[in-house]
Coordinates of N, CA, C and O in Angstrom, one line a residue:
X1 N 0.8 -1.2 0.0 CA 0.0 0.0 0.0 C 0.9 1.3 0.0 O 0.7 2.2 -0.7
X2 N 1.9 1.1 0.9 CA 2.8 2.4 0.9 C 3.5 2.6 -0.3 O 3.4 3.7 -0.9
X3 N 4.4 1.7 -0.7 CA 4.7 1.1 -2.3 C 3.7 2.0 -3.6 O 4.1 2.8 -4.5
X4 N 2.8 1.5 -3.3 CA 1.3 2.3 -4.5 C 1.5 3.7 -4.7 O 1.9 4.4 -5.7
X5 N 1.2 4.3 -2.7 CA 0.7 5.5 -2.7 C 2.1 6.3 -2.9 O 1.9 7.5 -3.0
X6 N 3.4 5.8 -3.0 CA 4.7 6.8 -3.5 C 4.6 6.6 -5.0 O 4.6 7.6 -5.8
X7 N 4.4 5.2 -5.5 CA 4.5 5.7 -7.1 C 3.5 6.3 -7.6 O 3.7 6.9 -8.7
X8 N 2.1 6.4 -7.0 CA 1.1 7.6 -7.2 C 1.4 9.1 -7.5 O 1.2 9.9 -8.4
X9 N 2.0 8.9 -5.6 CA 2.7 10.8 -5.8 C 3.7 10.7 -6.5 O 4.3 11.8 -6.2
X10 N 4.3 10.0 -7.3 CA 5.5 10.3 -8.1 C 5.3 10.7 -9.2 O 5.6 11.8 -9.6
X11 N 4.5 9.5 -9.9 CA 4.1 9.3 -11.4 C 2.8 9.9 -11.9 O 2.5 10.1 -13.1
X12 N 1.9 10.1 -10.8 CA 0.5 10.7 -10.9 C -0.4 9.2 -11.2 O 0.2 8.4 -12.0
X13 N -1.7 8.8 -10.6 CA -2.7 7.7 -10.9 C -2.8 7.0 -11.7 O -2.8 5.7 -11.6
X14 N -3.0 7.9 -13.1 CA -2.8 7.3 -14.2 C -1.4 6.4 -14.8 O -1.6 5.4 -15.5
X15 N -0.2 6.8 -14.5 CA 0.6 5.7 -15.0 C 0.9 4.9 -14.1 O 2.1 4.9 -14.1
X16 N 0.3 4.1 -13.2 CA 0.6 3.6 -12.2 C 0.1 2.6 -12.5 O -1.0 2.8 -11.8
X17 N -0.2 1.2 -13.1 CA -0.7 -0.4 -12.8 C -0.3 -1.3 -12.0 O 0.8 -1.3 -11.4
X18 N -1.1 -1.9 -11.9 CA -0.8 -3.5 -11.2 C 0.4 -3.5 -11.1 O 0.9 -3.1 -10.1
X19 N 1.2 -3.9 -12.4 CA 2.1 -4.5 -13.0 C 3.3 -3.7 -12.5 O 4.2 -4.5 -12.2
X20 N 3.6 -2.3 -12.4 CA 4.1 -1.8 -12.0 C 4.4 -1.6 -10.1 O 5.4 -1.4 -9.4
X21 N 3.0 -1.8 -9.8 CA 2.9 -2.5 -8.2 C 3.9 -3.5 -8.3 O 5.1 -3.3 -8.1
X22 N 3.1 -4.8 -8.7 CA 4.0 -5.7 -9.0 C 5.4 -5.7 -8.4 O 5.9 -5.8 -7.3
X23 N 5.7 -5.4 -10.0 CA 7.1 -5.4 -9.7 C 8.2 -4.8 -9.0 O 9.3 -5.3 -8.7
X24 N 7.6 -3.1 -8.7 CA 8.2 -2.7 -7.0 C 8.1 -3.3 -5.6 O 8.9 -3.1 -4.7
X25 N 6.5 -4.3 -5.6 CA 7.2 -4.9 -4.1 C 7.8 -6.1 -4.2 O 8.2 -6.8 -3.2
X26 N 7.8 -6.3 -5.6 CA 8.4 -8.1 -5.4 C 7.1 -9.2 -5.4 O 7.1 -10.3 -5.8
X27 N 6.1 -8.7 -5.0 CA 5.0 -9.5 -5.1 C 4.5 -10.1 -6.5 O 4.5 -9.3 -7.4
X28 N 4.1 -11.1 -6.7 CA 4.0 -11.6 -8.0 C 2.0 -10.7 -8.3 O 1.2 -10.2 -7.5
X29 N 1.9 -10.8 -9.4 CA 0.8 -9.9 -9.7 C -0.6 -11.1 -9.5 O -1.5 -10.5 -9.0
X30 N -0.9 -12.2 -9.8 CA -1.6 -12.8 -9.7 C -2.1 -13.0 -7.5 O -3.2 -13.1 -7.1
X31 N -1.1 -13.1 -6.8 CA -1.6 -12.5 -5.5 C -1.9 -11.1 -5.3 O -2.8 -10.9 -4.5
X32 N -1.3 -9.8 -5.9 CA -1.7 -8.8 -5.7 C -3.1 -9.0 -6.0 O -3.9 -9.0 -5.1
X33 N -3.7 -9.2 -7.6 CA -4.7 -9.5 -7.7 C -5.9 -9.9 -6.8 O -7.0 -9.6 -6.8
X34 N -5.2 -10.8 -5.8 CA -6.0 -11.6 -5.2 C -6.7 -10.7 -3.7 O -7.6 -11.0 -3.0
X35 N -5.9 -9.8 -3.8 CA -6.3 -8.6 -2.8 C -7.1 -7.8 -3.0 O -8.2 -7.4 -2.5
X36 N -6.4 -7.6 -4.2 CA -6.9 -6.0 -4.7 C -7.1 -6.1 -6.0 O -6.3 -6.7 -6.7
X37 N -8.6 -5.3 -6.7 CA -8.9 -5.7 -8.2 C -8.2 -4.4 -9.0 O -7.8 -4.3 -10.2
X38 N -8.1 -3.5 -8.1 CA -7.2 -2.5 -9.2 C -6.3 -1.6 -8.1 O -5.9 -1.9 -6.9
X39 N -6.1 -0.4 -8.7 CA -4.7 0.3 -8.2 C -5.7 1.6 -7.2 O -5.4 2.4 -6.3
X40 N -6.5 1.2 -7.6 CA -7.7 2.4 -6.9 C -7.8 1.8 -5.2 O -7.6 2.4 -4.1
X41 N -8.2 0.5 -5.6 CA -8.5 -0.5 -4.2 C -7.5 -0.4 -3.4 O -7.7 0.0 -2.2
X42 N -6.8 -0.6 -3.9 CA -5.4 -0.4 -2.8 C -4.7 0.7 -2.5 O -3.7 0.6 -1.8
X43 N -5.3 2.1 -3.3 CA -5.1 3.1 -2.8 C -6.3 3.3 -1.7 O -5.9 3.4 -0.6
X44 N -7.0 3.3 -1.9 CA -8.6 3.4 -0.9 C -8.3 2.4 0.6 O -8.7 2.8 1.7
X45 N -7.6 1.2 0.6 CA -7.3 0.9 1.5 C -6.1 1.3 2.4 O -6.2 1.2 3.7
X46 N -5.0 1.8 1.7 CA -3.7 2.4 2.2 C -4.5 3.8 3.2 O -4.3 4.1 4.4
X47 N -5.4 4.5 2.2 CA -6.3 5.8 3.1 C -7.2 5.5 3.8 O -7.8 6.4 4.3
X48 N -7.4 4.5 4.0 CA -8.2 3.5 5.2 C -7.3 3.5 6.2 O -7.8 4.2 7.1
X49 N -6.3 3.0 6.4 CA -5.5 2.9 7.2 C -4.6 3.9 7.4 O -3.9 3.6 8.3
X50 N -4.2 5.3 6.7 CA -4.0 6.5 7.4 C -4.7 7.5 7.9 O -4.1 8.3 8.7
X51 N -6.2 7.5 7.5 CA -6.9 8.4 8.4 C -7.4 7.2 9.5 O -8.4 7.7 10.1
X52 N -7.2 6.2 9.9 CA -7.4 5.2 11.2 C -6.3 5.8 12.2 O -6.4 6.0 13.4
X53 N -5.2 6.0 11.6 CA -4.3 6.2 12.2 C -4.4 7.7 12.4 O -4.2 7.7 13.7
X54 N -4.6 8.9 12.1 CA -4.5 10.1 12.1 C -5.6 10.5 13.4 O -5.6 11.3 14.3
X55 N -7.0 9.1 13.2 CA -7.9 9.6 14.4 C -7.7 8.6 15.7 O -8.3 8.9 16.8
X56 N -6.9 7.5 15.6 CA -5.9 7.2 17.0 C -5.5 8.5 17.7 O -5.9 8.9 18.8
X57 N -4.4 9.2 16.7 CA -3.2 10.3 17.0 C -4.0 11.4 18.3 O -3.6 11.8 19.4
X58 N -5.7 11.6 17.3 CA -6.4 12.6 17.8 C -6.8 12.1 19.1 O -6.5 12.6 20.1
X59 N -7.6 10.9 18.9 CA -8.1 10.5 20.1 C -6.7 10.3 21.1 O -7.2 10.6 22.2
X60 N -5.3 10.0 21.3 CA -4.4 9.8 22.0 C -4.4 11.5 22.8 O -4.6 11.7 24.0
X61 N -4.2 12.3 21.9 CA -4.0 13.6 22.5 C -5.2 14.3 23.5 O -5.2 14.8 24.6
X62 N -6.2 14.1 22.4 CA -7.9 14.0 23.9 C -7.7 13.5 25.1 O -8.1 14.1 26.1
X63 N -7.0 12.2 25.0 CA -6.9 11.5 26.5 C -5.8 12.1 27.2 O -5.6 11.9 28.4
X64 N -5.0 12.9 26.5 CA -3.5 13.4 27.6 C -4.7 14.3 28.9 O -5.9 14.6 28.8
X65 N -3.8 14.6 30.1 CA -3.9 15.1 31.1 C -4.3 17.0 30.4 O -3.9 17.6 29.4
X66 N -4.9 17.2 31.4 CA -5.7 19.2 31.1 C -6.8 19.2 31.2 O -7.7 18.4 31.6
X67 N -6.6 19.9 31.0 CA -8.4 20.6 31.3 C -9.2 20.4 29.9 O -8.3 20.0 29.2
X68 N -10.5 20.5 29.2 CA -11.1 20.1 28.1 C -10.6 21.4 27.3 O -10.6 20.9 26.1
X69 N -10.3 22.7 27.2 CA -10.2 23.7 27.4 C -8.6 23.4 26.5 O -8.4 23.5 25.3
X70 N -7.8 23.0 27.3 CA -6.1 22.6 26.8 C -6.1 21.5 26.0 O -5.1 21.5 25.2
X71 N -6.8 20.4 26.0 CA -7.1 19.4 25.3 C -7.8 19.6 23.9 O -7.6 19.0 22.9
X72 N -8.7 20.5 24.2 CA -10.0 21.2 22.8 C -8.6 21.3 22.0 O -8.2 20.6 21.1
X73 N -7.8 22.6 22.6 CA -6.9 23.3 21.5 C -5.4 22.4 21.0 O -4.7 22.6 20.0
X74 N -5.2 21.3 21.9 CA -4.7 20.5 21.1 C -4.8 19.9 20.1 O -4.1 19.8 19.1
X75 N -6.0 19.3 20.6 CA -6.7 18.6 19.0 C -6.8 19.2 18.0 O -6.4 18.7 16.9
X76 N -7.4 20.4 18.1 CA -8.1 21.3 16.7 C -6.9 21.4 16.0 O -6.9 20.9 14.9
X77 N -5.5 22.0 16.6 CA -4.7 22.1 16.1 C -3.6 20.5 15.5 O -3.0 20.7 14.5
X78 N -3.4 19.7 15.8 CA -2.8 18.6 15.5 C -3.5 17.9 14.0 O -3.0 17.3 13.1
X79 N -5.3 18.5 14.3 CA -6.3 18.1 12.7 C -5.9 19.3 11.5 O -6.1 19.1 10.3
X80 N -5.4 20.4 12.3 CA -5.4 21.4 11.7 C -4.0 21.4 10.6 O -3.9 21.9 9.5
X81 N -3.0 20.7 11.6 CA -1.3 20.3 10.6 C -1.9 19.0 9.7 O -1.6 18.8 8.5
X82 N -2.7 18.2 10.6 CA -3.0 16.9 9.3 C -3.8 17.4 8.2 O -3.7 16.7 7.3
X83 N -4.6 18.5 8.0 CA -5.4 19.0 6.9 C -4.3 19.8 6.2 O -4.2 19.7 5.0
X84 N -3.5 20.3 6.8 CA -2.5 21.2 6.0 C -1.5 20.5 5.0 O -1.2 20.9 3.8
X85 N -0.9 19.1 6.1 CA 0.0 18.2 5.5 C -0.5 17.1 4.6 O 0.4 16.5 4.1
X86 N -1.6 16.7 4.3 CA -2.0 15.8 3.8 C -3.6 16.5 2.4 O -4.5 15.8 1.8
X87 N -3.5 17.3 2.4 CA -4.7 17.7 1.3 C -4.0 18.7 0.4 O -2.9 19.0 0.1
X88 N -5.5 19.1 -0.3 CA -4.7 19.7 -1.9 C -3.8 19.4 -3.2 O -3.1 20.1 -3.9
X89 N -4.4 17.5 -3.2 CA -3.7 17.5 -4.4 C -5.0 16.8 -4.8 O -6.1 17.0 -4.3
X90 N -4.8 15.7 -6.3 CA -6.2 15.4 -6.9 C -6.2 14.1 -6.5 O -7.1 13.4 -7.0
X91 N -5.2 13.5 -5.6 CA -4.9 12.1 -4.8 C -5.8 12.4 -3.8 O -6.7 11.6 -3.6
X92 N -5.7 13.7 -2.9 CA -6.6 13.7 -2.1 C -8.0 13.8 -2.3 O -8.9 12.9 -2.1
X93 N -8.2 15.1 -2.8 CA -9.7 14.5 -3.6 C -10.2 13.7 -3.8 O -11.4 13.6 -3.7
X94 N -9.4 12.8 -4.3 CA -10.1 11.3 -4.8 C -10.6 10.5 -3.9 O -11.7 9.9 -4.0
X95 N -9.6 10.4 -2.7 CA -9.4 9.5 -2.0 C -10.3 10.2 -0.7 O -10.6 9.4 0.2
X96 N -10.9 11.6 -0.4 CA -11.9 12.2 0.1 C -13.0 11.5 0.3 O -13.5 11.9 1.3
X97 N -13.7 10.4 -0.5 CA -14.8 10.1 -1.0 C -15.1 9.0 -0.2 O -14.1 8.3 0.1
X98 N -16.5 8.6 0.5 CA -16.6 7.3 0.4 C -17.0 7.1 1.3 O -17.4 8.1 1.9
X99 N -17.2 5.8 2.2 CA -17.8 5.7 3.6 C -16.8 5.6 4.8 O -17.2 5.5 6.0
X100 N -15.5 5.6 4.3 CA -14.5 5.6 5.4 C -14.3 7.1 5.8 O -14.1 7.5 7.0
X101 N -14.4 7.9 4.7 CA -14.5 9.1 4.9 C -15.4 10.0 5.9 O -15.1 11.0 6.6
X102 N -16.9 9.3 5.7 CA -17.6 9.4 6.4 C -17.5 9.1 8.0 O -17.9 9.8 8.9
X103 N -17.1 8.3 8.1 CA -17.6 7.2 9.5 C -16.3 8.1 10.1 O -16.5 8.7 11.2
X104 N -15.1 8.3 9.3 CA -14.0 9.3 9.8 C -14.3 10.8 10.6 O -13.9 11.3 11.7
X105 N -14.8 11.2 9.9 CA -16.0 12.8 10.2 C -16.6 12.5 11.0 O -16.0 12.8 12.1
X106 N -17.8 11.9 11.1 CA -18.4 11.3 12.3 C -17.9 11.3 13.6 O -18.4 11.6 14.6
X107 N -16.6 10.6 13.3 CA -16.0 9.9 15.0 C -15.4 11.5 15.3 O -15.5 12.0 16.4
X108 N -14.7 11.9 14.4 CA -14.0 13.6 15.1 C -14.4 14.5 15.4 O -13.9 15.2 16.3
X109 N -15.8 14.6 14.7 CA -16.8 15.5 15.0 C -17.4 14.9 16.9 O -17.3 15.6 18.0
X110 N -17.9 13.7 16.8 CA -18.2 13.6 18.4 C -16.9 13.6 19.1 O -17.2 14.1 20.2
X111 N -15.5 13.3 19.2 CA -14.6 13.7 19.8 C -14.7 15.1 19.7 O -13.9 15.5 20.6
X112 N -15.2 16.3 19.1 CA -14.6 17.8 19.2 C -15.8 17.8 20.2 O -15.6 18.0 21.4
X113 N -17.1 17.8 19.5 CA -18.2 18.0 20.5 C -18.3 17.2 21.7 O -19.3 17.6 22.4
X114 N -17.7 16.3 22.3 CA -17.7 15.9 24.1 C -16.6 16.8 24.5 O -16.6 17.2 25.7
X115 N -15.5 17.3 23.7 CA -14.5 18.1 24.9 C -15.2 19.7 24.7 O -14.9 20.5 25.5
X116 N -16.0 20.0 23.8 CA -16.7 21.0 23.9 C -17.6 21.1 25.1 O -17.5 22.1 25.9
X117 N -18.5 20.2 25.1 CA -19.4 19.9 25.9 C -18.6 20.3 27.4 O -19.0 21.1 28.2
X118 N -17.6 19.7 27.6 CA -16.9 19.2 28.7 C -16.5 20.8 29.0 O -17.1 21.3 30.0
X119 N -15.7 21.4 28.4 CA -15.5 22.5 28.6 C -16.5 24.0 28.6 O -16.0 25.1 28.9
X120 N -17.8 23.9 28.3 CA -19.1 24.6 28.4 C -19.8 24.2 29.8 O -20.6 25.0 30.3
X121 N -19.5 22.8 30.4 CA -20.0 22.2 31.4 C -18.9 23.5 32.7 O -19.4 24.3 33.5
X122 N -17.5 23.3 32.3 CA -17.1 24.0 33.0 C -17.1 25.9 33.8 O -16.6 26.6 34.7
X123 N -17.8 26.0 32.7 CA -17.6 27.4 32.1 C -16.0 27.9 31.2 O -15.6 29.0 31.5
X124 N -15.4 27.2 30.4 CA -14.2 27.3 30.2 C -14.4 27.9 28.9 O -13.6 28.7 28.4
X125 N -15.5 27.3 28.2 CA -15.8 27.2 26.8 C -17.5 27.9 26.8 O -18.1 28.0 27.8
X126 N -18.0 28.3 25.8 CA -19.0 28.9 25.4 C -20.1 28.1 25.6 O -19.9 27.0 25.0
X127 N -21.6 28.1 26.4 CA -22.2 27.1 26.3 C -23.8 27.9 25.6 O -24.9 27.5 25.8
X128 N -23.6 29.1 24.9 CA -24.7 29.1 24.6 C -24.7 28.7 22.8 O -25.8 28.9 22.2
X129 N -24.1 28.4 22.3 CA -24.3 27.3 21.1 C -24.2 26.0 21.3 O -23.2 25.7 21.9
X130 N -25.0 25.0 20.9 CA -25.1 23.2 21.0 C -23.4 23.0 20.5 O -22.8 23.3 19.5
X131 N -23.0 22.2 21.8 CA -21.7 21.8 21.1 C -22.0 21.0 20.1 O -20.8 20.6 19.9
X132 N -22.6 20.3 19.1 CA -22.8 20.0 18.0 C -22.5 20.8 17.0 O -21.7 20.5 16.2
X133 N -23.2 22.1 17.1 CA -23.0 23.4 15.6 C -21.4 23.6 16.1 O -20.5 23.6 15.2
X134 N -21.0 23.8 17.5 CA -19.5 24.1 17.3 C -18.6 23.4 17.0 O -17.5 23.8 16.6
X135 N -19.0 22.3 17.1 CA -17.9 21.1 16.3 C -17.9 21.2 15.2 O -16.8 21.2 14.7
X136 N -19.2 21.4 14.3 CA -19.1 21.8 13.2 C -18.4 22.8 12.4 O -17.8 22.6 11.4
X137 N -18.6 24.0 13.1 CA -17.9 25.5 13.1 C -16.4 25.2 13.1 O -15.7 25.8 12.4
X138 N -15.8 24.0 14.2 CA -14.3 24.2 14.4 C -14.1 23.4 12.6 O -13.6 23.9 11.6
X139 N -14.7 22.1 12.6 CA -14.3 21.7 11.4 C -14.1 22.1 9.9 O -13.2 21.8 9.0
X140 N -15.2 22.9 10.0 CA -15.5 23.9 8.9 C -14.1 24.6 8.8 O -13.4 24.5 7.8
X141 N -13.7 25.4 10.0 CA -13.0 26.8 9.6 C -11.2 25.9 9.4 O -10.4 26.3 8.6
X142 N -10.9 24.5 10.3 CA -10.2 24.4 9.9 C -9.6 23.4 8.8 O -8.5 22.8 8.8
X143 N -10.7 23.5 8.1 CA -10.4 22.7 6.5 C -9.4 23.8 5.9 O -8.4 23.6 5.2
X144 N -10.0 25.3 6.5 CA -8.9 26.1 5.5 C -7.3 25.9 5.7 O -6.4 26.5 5.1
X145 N -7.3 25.1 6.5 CA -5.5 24.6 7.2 C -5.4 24.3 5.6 O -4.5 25.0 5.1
X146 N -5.9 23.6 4.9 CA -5.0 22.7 3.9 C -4.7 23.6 2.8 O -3.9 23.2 1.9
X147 N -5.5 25.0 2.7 CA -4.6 25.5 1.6 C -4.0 27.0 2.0 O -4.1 28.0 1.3
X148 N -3.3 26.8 3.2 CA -2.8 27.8 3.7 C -0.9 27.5 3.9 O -0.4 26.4 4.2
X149 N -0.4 28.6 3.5 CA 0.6 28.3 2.5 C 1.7 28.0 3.9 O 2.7 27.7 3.4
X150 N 1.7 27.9 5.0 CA 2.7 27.8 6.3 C 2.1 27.2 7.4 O 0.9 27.2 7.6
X151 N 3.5 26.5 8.3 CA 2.4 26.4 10.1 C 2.0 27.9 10.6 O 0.9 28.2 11.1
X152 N 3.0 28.7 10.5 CA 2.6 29.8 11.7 C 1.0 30.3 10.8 O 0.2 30.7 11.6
X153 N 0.5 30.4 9.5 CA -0.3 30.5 9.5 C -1.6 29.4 9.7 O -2.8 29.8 9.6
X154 N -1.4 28.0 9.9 CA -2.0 27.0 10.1 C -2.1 27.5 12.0 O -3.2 27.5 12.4
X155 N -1.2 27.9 12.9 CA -1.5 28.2 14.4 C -2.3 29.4 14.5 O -3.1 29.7 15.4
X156 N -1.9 30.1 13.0 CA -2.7 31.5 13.6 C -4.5 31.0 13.3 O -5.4 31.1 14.1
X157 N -4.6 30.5 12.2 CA -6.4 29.8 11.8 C -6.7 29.2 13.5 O -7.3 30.0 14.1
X158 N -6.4 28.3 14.1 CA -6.4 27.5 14.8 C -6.5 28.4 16.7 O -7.1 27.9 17.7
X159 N -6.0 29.6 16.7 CA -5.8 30.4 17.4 C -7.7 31.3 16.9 O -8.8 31.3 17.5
X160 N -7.4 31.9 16.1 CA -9.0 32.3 15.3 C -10.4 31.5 16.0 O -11.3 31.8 16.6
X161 N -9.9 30.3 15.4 CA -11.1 29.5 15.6 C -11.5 29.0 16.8 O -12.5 28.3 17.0
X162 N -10.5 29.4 17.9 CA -10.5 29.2 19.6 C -11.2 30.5 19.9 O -12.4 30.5 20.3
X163 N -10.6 31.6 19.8 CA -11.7 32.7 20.3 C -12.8 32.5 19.6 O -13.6 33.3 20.0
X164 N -13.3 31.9 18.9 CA -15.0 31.8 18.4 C -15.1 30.8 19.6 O -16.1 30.2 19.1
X165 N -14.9 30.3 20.6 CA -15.3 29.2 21.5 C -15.2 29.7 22.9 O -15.4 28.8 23.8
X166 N -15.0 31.1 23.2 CA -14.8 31.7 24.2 C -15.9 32.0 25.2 O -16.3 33.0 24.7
X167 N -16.4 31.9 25.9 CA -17.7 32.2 26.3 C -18.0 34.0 26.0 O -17.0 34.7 25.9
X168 N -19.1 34.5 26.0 CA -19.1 35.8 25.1 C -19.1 36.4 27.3 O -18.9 35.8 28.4
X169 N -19.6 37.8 26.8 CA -18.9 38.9 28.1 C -20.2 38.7 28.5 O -21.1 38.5 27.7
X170 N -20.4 38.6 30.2 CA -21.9 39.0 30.2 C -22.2 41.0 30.4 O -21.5 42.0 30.2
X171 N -23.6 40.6 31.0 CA -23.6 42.4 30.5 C -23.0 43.0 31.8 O -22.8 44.2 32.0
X172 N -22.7 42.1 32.7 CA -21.7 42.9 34.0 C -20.0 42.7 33.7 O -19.0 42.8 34.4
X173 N -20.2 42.6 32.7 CA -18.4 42.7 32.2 C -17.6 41.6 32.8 O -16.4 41.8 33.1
X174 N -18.4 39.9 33.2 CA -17.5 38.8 33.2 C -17.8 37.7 32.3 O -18.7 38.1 31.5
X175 N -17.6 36.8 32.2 CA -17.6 35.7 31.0 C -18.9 35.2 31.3 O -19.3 35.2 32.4
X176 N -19.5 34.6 30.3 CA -20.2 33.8 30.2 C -21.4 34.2 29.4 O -21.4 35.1 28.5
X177 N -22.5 33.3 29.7 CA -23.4 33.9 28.6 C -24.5 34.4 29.0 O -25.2 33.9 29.8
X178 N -24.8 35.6 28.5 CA -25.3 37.0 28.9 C -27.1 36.7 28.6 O -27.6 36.5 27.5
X179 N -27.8 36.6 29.9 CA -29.3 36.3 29.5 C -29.7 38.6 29.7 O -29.9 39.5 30.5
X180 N -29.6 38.4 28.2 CA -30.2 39.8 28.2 C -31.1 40.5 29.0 O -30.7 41.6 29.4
X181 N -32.3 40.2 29.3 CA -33.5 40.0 30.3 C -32.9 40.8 31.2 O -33.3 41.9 31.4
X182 N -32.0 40.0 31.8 CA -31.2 41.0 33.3 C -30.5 42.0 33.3 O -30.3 42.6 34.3
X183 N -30.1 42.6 31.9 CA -29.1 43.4 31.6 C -29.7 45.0 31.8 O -30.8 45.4 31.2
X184 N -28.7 46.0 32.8 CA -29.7 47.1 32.8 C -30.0 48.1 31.7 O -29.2 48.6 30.9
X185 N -31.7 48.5 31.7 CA -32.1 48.8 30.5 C -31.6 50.8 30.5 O -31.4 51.4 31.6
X186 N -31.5 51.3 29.6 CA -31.3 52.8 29.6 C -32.8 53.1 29.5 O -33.8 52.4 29.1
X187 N -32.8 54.7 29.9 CA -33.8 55.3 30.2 C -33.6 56.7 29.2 O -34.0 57.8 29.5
X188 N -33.2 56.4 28.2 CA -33.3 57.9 27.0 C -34.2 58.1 26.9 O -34.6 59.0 26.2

């Protein structure tokens, strides 16, 4: 699989066969076959098994010691270098697609939304949006990691997309979220 996906990024999709598999791992082509029916398959599998690995990495860093708060911004940011380092070519695109893709999204998205949760529970984090839309919001904003041309601009997005998670001012000038109702009214 690793074999495939370098002569991919080498040669580009199209000149890449079996046969060419083949004969770089040493494997005779009639077992390759027997795996895999084309050069697609075994690319879609190789990206099976690096976004498996990329959402270990995430979920490893979730479980480190902090607060949800210090953990939130690890994460965002570690998805934020793998969007940067790994997207924007027409390999990725391709390999974008599909239900591993899916079930992938799914599992990150409820990993963003419980340390959300967790940290809105605390007051640390914003609790007057559903941590659901905010998971969504963090994912959204940091897809832009992948075509942003540096890290220090991949920390600065990542930095951005943390103050949207801030709890807003209340109307007595401390954190949290401000039930208007109470706030004193002017008399003009």
């Amino acid at each position: 699989m690793d074999t495939t996906a370098a002569l991919v990024a080498k040669h580009g999709l199209l000149s890449v066969t079996m046969a060419k598999i083949a004969e770089e791992t040493g494997i005779g082509r009639a077992t390759l076959y027997k795996y895999f029916p084309d050069v697609e398959a075994i690319l879609i599998a190789w990206h099976e098994r690096q976004v498996a690995s990329h959402l270990e990495h995430l979920t490893a860093i979730r479980d480190q010691a902090g607060d949800a708060g210090e953990r939130l911004e690890a994460v965002l940011e570690a998805y934020a270098f793998i969007s940067h380092e790994h997207h924007g070519t027409e390999l990725a695109a391709r390999l974008h697609r599909g239900e591993h893709i899916v079930k992938a999204q799914h599992h990150l998205h409820q990993l963003i939304r419980d340390l959300l949760a967790e940290g809105a529970a605390t007051g640390d984090l914003r609790d007057d949006v559903a941590p659901d839309e905010l998971a969504t919001y963090c994912l959204h904003a940091l897809m832009a990691a992948s075509s942003l041309p540096s890290k220090a601009a991949v920390r600065r997005l990542v930095t951005v997309t943390l103050a949207g998670l801030k709890p807003p001012r209340r109307s007595d000038g401390g954190l949290g979220c401000a039930d208007l109702s109470d706030a004193p009214q002017s008399r003009s």
